[in-house]
CSV table of C-alpha atoms in Angstrom, one decimal:
chain,number,residue,atom,x,y,z
A,1,MET,CA,4.2,12.4,22.7
A,2,SER,CA,4.3,12.5,18.8
A,3,PHE,CA,6.9,9.3,18.8
A,4,ILE,CA,4.3,7.4,20.7
A,5,GLY,CA,1.3,8.8,18.9
A,6,GLN,CA,3.1,7.8,15.6
A,7,VAL,CA,3.7,4.4,16.7
A,8,LEU,CA,0.3,4.0,17.5
A,9,VAL,CA,-0.8,5.0,14.0
A,10,GLY,CA,1.7,2.8,12.5
A,11,LEU,CA,0.7,-0.5,14.8
A,12,ILE,CA,-3.2,0.4,13.7
A,13,ALA,CA,-1.8,0.7,10.0
A,14,LEU,CA,-0.2,-2.8,10.6
A,15,LEU,CA,-3.2,-4.5,12.1
A,16,HIS,CA,-5.2,-3.3,9.0
A,17,PHE,CA,-2.6,-4.9,6.8
A,18,TYR,CA,-2.5,-8.1,9.1
A,19,ILE,CA,-6.8,-8.1,8.4
A,20,LEU,CA,-6.2,-7.4,4.7
A,21,VAL,CA,-3.9,-10.5,4.2
A,22,LEU,CA,-6.4,-12.5,6.6
A,23,GLU,CA,-9.7,-11.7,4.6
A,24,MET,CA,-8.3,-11.5,1.2
A,25,PHE,CA,-5.6,-14.6,1.2
A,26,LEU,CA,-6.2,-16.5,4.5
A,27,TRP,CA,-10.2,-16.7,4.7
A,28,THR,CA,-10.5,-20.4,4.4
A,29,THR,CA,-7.3,-21.4,5.8
A,30,PRO,CA,-6.9,-22.7,9.3
A,31,ARG,CA,-5.6,-19.2,10.5
A,32,GLY,CA,-8.3,-17.7,8.8
A,33,LEU,CA,-11.0,-19.5,9.9
A,34,LYS,CA,-9.9,-19.8,13.7
A,35,ALA,CA,-9.4,-15.5,13.6
A,36,PHE,CA,-13.2,-15.3,12.1
A,37,GLY,CA,-14.5,-18.4,14.0
A,38,GLN,CA,-15.8,-19.9,10.8
A,39,THR,CA,-16.6,-23.2,9.2
A,40,LEU,CA,-14.8,-24.1,6.0
A,41,GLU,CA,-18.3,-24.3,4.4
A,42,SER,CA,-19.7,-20.6,5.6
A,43,ALA,CA,-15.7,-19.3,4.8
A,44,GLU,CA,-16.1,-20.7,1.2
A,45,ALA,CA,-19.7,-19.1,0.5
A,46,SER,CA,-18.5,-15.9,2.1
A,47,LYS,CA,-15.0,-16.0,0.3
A,48,THR,CA,-15.5,-13.2,-2.2
A,49,LEU,CA,-17.3,-10.6,0.4
A,50,ALA,CA,-14.5,-11.1,2.6
A,51,ALA,CA,-11.9,-10.3,0.0
A,52,ASN,CA,-13.8,-7.1,-1.0
A,53,GLN,CA,-14.0,-6.6,3.0
A,54,GLY,CA,-10.2,-6.8,3.0
A,55,LEU,CA,-9.4,-4.6,0.3
A,56,TYR,CA,-11.2,-2.0,2.2
A,57,ASN,CA,-9.0,-2.9,5.2
A,58,GLY,CA,-6.2,-2.5,3.0
A,59,PHE,CA,-6.9,1.3,2.0
A,60,LEU,CA,-7.5,2.0,5.8
A,61,ALA,CA,-4.0,1.1,6.3
A,62,VAL,CA,-2.7,2.8,3.1
A,63,GLY,CA,-4.3,6.0,4.6
A,64,LEU,CA,-2.8,5.6,7.8
A,65,VAL,CA,0.5,5.1,6.5
A,66,TRP,CA,-0.1,8.3,3.9
A,67,GLY,CA,-0.9,10.2,7.1
A,68,LEU,CA,2.7,9.1,8.6
A,69,LEU,CA,4.6,9.9,5.6
A,70,HIS,CA,2.9,13.2,4.5
A,71,PRO,CA,5.5,16.1,5.0
A,72,ASP,CA,2.9,19.1,5.8
A,73,ARG,CA,2.1,18.5,9.7
A,74,GLN,CA,-1.3,19.8,9.3
A,75,VAL,CA,-2.3,17.6,6.5
A,76,ALA,CA,-0.6,14.7,8.1
A,77,TRP,CA,-2.8,15.2,11.1
A,78,GLU,CA,-6.1,15.4,9.1
A,79,LEU,CA,-5.1,12.3,7.3
A,80,GLN,CA,-4.3,10.4,10.2
A,81,MET,CA,-7.6,11.8,12.0
A,82,PHE,CA,-9.9,11.0,9.0
A,83,PHE,CA,-8.4,7.4,8.6
A,84,LEU,CA,-8.4,6.7,12.1
A,85,GLY,CA,-12.1,8.1,12.7
A,86,CYS,CA,-13.1,5.6,9.8
A,87,VAL,CA,-11.4,2.5,11.7
A,88,ALA,CA,-13.0,3.6,15.0
A,89,ILE,CA,-16.4,3.9,13.1
A,90,ALA,CA,-15.9,0.4,11.1
A,91,GLY,CA,-15.3,-1.0,14.8
A,92,ILE,CA,-18.1,0.5,16.1
A,93,TYR,CA,-20.3,-0.9,13.4
A,94,GLY,CA,-18.4,-4.3,13.5
A,95,ALA,CA,-19.4,-4.8,17.3
A,96,ILE,CA,-22.9,-3.9,16.4
A,97,THR,CA,-23.2,-6.4,13.8
A,98,ALA,CA,-20.8,-9.3,14.0
A,99,LYS,CA,-18.6,-9.7,17.1
A,100,ARG,CA,-18.4,-6.9,20.5
A,101,SER,CA,-14.7,-7.7,20.7
A,102,ILE,CA,-14.3,-6.1,17.5
A,103,LEU,CA,-14.8,-2.6,19.2
A,104,PHE,CA,-11.7,-3.4,21.9
A,105,VAL,CA,-9.6,-4.4,18.5
A,106,GLN,CA,-10.2,-1.6,16.5
A,107,THR,CA,-12.4,1.2,17.8
A,108,VAL,CA,-10.3,1.6,21.6
A,109,PRO,CA,-7.0,1.7,19.7
A,110,ALA,CA,-7.9,3.9,17.5
A,111,VAL,CA,-9.5,6.6,19.5
A,112,ILE,CA,-6.6,6.3,21.7
A,113,ALA,CA,-4.4,6.8,18.9
A,114,MET,CA,-6.6,10.3,18.2
A,115,ILE,CA,-6.3,11.6,21.5
A,116,VAL,CA,-2.4,11.2,21.6
A,117,VAL,CA,-1.7,12.4,18.1
A,118,THR,CA,-4.0,15.7,18.7
A,119,MET,CA,-2.7,16.0,22.2
A,120,ALA,CA,1.1,15.7,20.7
A,121,ILE,CA,0.2,18.6,18.1
A,122,TYR,CA,-1.3,20.6,20.0
A,123,LEU,CA,1.7,20.6,22.7
A,124,GLN,CA,4.2,21.5,20.0
A,125,THR,CA,4.6,25.2,19.4
A,126,ASP,CA,2.5,25.8,16.7
A,127,PRO,CA,-0.7,23.8,16.5
A,128,PRO,CA,-2.6,23.3,13.6
A,129,ALA,CA,-5.7,25.5,12.5
A,130,VAL,CA,-8.4,23.0,13.1
């Protein structure tokens, strides 16, 4: 279960690195326009805001990687829970304000990862103090 949880966290980190690239560097390209369903005119007008948003997605990704790499199991779990929680909340907000499918792209995978990672750590012999 621990391996599965770490794979899920890693995939969510990769997703957010990809979103960083889309929002910071590909926002006005055909790929970016298609991904976010925008016209070139609206993308040009929101390019700076999208880059800022992409940077925040990068922070989420780095936080998840930090949680994967941290040598202390308790701290690693806390980092993963914090950043997965941030991803889940951002997904809820995005689903309410932008596009409903964000809930299934961000929130659902983050919540599943939180459950799997938590189950894995509690199935080990000495669970962390929560």
